[in-house]
N, C-alpha and C. Protein backbone atom coordinates (compact mmCIF):
# COMPACT_ATOMS: atom_id res chain seq x y z
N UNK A 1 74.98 82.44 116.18
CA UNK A 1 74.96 82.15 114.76
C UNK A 1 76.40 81.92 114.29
N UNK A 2 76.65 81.13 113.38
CA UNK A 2 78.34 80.51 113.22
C UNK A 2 78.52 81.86 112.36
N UNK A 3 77.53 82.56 111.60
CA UNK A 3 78.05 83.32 110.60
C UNK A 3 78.88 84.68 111.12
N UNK A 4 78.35 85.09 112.46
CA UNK A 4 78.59 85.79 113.30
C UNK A 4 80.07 85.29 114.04
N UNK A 5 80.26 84.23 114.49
CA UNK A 5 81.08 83.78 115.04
C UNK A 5 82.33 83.97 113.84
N UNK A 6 82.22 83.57 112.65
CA UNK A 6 83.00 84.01 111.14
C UNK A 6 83.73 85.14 111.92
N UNK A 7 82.63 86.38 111.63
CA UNK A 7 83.38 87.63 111.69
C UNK A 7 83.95 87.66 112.83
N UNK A 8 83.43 87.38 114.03
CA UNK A 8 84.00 87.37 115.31
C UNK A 8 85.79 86.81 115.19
N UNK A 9 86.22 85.75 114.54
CA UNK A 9 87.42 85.06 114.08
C UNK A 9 87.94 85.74 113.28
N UNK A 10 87.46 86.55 112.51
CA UNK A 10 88.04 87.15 111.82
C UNK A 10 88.41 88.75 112.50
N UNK A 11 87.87 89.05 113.48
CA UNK A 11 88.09 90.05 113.94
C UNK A 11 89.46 89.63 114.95
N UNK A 12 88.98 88.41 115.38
CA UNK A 12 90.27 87.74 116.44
C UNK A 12 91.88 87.86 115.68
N UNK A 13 91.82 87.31 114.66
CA UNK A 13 93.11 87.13 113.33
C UNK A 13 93.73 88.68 113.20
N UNK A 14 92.93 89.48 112.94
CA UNK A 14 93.04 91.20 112.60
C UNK A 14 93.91 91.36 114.05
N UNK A 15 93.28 91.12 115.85
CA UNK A 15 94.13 91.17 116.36
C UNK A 15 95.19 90.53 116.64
N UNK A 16 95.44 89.23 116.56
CA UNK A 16 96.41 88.83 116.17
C UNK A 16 97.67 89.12 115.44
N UNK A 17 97.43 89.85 114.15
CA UNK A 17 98.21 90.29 113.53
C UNK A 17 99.02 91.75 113.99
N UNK A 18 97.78 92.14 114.50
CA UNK A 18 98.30 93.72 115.12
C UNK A 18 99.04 93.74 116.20
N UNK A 19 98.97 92.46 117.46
CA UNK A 19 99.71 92.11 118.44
C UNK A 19 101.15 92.33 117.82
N UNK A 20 101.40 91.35 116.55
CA UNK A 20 102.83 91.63 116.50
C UNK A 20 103.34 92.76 115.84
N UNK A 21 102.70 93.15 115.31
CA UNK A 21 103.14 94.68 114.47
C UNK A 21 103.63 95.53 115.51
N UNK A 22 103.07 95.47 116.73
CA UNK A 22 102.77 96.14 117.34
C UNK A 22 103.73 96.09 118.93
N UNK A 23 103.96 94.70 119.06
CA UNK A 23 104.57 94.22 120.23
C UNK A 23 105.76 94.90 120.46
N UNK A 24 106.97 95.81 119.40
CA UNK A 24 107.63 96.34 119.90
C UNK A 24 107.78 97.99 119.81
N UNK A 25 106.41 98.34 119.56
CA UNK A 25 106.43 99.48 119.41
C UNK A 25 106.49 100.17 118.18
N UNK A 26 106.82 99.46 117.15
CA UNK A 26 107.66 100.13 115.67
C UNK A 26 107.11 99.13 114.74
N UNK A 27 106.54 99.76 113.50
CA UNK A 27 106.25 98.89 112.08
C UNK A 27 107.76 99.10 111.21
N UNK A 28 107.94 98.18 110.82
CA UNK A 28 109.40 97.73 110.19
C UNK A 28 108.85 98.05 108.68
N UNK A 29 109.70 97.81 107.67
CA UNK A 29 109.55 97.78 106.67
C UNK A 29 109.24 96.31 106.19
N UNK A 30 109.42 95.67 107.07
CA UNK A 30 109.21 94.26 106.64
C UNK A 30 107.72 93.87 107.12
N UNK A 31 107.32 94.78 107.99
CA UNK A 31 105.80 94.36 108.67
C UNK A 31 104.63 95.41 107.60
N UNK A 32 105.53 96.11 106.62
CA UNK A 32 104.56 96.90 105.64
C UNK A 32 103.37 97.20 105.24
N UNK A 33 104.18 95.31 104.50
CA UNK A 33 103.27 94.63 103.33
C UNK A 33 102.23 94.38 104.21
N UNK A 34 101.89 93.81 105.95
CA UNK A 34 100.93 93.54 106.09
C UNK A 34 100.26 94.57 106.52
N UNK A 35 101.13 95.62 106.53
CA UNK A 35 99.72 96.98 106.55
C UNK A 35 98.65 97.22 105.80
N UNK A 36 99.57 96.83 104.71
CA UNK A 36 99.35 97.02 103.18
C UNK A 36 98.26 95.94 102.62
N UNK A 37 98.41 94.62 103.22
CA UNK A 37 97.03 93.49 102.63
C UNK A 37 95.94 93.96 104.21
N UNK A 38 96.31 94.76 104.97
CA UNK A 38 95.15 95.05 105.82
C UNK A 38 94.51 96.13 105.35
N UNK A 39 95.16 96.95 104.95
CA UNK A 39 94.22 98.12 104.33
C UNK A 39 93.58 97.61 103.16
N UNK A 40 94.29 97.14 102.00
CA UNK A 40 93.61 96.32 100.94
C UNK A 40 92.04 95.34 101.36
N UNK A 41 92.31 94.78 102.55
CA UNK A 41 91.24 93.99 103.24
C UNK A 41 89.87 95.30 103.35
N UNK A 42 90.21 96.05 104.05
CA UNK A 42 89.31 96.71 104.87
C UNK A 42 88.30 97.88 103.69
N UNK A 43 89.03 97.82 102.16
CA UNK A 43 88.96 98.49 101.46
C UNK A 43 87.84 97.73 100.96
N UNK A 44 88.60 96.48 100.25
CA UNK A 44 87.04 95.81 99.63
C UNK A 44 86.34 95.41 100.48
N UNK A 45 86.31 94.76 101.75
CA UNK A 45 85.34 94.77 102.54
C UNK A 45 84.46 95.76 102.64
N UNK A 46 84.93 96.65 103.05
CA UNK A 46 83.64 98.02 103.26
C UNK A 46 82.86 98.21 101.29
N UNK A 47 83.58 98.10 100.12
CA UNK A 47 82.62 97.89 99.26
C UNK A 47 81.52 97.27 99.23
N UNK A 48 82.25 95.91 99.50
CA UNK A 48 81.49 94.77 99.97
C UNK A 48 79.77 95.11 100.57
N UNK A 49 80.54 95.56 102.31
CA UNK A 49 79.33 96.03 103.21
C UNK A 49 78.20 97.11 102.49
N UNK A 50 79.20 98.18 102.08
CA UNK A 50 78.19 99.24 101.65
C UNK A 50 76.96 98.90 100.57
N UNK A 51 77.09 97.77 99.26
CA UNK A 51 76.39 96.95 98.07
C UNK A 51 75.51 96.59 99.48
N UNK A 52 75.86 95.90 99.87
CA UNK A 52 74.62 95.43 100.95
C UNK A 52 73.65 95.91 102.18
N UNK A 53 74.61 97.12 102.11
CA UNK A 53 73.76 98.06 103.44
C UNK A 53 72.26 98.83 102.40
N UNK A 54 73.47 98.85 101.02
CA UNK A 54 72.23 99.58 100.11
C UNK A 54 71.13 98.93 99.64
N UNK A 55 71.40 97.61 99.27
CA UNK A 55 70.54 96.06 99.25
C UNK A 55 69.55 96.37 100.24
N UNK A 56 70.01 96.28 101.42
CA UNK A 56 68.99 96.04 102.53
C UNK A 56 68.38 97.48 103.39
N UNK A 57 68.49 98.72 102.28
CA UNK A 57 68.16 100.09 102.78
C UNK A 57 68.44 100.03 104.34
N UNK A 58 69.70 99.99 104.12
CA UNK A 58 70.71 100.04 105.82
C UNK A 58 71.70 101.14 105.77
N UNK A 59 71.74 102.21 104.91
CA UNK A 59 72.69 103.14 104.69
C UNK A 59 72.79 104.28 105.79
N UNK A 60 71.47 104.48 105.88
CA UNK A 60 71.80 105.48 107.55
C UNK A 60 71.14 104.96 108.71
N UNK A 61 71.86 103.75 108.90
CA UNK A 61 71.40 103.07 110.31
C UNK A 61 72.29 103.27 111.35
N UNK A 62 72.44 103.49 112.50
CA UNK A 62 73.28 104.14 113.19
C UNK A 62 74.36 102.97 113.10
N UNK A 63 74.28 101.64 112.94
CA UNK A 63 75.04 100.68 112.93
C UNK A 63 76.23 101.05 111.82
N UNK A 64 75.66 101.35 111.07
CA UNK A 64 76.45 101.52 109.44
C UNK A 64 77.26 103.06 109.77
N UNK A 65 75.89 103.80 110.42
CA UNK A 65 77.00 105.11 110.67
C UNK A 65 78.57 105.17 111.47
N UNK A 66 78.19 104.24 112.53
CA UNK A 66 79.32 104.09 112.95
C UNK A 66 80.45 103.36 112.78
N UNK A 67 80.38 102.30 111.61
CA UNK A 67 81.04 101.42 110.97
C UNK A 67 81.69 102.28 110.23
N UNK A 68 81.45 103.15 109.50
CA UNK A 68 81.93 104.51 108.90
C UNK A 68 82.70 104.82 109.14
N UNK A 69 82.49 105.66 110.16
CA UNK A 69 83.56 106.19 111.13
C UNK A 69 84.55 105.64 111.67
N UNK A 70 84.45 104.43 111.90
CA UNK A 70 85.07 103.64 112.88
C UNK A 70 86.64 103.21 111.22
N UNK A 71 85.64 103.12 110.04
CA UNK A 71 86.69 102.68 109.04
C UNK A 71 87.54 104.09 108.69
N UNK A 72 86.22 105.21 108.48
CA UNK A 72 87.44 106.42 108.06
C UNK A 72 89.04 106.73 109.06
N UNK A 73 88.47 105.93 110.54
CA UNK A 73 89.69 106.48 111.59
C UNK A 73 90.57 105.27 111.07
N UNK A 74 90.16 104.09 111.16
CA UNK A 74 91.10 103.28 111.08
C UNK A 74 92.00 103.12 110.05
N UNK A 75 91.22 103.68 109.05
CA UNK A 75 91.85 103.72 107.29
C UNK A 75 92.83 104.93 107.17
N UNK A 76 92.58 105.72 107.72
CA UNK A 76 93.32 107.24 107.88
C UNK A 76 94.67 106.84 108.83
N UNK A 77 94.90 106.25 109.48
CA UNK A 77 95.90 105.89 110.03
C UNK A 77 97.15 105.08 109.46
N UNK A 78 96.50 103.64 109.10
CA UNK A 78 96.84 102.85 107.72
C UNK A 78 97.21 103.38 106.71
N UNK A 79 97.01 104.13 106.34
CA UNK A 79 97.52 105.35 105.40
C UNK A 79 98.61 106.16 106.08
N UNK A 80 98.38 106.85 107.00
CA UNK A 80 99.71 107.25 107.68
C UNK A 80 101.22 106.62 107.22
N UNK A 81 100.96 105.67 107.58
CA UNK A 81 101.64 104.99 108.29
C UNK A 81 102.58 104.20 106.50
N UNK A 82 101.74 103.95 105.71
CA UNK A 82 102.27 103.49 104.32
C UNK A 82 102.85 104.92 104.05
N UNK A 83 101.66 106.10 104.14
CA UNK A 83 102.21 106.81 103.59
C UNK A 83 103.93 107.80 104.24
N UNK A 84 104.33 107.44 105.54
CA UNK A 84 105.59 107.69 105.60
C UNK A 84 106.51 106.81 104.94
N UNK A 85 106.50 105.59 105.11
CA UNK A 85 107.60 104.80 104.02
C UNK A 85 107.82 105.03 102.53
N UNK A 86 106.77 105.48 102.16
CA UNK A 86 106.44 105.83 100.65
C UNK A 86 107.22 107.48 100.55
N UNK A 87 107.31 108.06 101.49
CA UNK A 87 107.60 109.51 101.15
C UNK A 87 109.35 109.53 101.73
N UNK A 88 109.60 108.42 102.47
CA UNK A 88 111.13 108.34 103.19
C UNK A 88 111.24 106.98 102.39
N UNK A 89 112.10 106.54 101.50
CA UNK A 89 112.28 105.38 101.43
C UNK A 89 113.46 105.16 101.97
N UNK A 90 114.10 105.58 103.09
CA UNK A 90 115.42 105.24 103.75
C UNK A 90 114.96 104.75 105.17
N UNK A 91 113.54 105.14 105.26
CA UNK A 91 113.23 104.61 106.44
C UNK A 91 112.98 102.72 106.82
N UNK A 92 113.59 102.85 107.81
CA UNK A 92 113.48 100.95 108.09
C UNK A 92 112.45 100.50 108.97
N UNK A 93 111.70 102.10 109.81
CA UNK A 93 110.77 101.86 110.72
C UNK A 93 110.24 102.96 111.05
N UNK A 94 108.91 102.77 111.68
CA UNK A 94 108.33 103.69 111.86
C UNK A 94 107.44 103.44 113.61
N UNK A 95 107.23 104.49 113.98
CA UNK A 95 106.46 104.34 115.55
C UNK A 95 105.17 104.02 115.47
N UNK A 96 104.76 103.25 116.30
CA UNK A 96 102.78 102.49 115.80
C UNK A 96 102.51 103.73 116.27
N UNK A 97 101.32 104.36 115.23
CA UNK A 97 100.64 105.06 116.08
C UNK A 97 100.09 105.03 116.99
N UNK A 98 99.95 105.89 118.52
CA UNK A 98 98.96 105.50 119.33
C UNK A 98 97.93 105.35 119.59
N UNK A 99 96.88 105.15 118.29
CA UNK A 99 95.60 105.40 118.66
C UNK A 99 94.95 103.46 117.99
N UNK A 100 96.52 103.39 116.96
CA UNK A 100 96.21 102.11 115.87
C UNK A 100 95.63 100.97 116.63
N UNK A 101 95.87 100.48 117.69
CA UNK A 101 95.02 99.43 118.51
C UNK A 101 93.60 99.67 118.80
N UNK A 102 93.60 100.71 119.21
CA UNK A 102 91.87 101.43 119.57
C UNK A 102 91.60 101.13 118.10
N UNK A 103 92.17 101.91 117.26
CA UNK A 103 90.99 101.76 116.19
C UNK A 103 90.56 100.90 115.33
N UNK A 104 91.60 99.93 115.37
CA UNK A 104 91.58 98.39 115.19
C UNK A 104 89.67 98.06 115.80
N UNK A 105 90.46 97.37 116.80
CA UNK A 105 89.37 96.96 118.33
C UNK A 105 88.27 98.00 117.67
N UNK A 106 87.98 98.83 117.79
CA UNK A 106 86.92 99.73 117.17
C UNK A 106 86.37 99.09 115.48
N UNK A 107 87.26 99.30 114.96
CA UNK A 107 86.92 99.08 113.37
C UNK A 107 85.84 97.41 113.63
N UNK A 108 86.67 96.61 114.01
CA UNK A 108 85.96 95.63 114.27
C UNK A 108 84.99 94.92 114.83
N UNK A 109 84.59 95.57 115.48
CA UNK A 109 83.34 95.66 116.50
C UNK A 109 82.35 96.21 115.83
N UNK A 110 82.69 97.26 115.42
CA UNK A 110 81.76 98.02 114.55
C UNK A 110 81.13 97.22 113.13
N UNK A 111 82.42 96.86 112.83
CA UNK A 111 81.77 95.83 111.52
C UNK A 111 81.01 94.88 112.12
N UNK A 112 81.29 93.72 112.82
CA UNK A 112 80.13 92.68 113.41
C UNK A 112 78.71 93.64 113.78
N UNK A 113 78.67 94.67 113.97
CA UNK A 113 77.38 95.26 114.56
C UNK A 113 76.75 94.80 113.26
N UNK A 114 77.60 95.80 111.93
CA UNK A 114 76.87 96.03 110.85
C UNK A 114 76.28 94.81 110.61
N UNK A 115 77.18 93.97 110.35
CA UNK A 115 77.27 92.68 109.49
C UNK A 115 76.21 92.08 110.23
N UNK A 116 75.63 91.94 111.87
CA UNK A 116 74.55 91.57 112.60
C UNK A 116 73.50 91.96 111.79
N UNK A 117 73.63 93.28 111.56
CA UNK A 117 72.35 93.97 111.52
C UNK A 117 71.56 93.86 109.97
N UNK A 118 72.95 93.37 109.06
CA UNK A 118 72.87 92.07 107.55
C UNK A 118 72.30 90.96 107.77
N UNK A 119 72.69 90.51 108.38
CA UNK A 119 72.19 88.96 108.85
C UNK A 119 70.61 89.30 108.74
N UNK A 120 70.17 90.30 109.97
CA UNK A 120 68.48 90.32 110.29
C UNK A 120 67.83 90.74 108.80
N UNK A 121 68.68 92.36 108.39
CA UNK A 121 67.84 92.44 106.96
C UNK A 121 67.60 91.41 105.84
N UNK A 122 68.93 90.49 105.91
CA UNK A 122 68.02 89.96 104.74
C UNK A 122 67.75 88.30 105.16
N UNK A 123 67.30 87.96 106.37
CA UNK A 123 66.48 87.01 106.92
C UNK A 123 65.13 88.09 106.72
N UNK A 124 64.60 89.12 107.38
CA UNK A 124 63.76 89.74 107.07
C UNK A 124 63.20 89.37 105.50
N UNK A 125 63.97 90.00 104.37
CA UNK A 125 63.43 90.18 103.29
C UNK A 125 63.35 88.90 102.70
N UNK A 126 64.70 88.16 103.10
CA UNK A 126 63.53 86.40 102.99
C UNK A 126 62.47 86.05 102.95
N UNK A 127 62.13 86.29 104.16
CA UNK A 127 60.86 86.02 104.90
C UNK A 127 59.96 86.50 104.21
N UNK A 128 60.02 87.71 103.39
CA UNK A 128 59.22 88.26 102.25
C UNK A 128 58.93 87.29 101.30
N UNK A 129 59.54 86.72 100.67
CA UNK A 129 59.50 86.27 99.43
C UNK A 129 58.48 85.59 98.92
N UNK A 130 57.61 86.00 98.15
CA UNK A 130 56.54 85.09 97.77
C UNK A 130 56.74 84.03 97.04
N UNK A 131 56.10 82.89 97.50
CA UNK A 131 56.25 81.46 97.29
C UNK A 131 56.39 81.15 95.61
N UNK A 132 55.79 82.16 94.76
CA UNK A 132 55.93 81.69 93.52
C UNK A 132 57.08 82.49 92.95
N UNK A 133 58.14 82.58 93.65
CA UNK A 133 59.36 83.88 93.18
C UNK A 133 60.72 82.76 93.25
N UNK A 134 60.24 81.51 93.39
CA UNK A 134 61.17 80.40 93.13
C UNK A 134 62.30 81.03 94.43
N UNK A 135 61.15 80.68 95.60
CA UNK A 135 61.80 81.15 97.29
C UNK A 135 62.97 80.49 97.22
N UNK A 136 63.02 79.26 97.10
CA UNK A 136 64.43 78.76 97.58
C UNK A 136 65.88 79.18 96.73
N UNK A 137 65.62 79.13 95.57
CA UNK A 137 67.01 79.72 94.97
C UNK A 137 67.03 81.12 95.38
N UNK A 138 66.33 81.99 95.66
CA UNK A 138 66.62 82.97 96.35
C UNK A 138 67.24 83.18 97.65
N UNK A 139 66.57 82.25 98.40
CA UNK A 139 66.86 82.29 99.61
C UNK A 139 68.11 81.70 99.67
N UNK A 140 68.38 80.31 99.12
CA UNK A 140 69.73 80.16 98.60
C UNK A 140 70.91 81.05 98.46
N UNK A 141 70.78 81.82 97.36
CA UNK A 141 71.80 82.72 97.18
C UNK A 141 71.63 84.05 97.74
N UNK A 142 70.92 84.78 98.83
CA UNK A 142 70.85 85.57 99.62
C UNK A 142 71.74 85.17 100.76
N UNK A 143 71.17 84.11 101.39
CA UNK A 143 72.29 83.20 102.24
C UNK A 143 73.74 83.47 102.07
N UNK A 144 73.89 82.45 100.63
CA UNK A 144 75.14 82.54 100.71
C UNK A 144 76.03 83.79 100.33
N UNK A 145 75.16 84.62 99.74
CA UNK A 145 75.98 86.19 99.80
C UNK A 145 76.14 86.79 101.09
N UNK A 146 75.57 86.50 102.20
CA UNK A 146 75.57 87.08 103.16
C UNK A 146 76.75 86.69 104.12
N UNK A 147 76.74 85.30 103.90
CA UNK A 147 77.51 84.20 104.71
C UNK A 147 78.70 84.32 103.98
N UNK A 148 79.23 84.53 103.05
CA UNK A 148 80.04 84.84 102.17
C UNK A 148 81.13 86.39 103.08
N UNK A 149 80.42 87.38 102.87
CA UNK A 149 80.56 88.71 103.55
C UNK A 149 81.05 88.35 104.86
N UNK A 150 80.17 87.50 105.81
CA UNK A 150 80.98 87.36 107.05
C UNK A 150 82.05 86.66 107.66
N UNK A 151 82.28 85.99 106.33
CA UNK A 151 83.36 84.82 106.45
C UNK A 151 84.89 85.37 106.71
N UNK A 152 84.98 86.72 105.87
CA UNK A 152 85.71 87.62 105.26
C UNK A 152 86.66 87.69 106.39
């Protein structure tokens, strides 16, 4: 599914970015800011996910459970990590944590599960729709909220 393939690229870019943060060992003060629009990312995204896990009564699916988790580790780190520059402002760098690649690679995987497991619920509840509920503008904009989310 291309919508899948979305997140998949978008999970690719996330590593991408972390390659270089990362390539010499140390987040700079200059590599911050992109801590900083990654955590911002991962923040409204998971709003994002959660409106729709609740949409599609997906809130304790083991998929979502572990998307959870997978964001509290990754977000807790991301935080670390702002939050030493913020408390030293003399600092010019800081050591990647060792776990920040895993939980990357983790965070992201985990989201495509979820975001899979979006795709089926609301093709499912599509599939519901009774014909006099003006199916297609629904189905329409179910679509594109969904496809929207995975583009991300």
């Amino acid at each position: 599914d291309s919508a899948i393939s979305a997140a998949q690229s978008t999970a690719d870019a996330a590593k991408t970015r972390m390659d270089g943060w990362v390539s010499d060992s140390v987040i700079t003060k200059f590599e911050l800011q992109g801590i900083k629009d990654e955590r911002a990312f991962i923040i409204a995204d998971k709003n994002d996910i959660d409106k729709k896990c609740t949409k599609y009564n997906l809130t304790t699916h083991s998929d979502k459970t572990a998307y959870d988790t997978a964001y509290t580790n990754y977000k807790k780190t991301l935080d670390g990590i702002i939050d030493k520059f913020n408390n030293d402002t003399t600092l010019e760098k800081v050591d990647v944590p060792s776990a920040l690649t895993t939980q990357q690679t983790t965070f992201y995987s985990k989201r495509t599960n979820i975001l899979e497991e979006l795709v089926t619920a609301s093709e499912t509840a599509l599939s519901n729709v009774n014909d006099g509920d003006n199916k297609m503008g629904i189905v329409k904009e179910e679509r594109l909220s969904v496809r929207q989310l995975l583009s991300q």
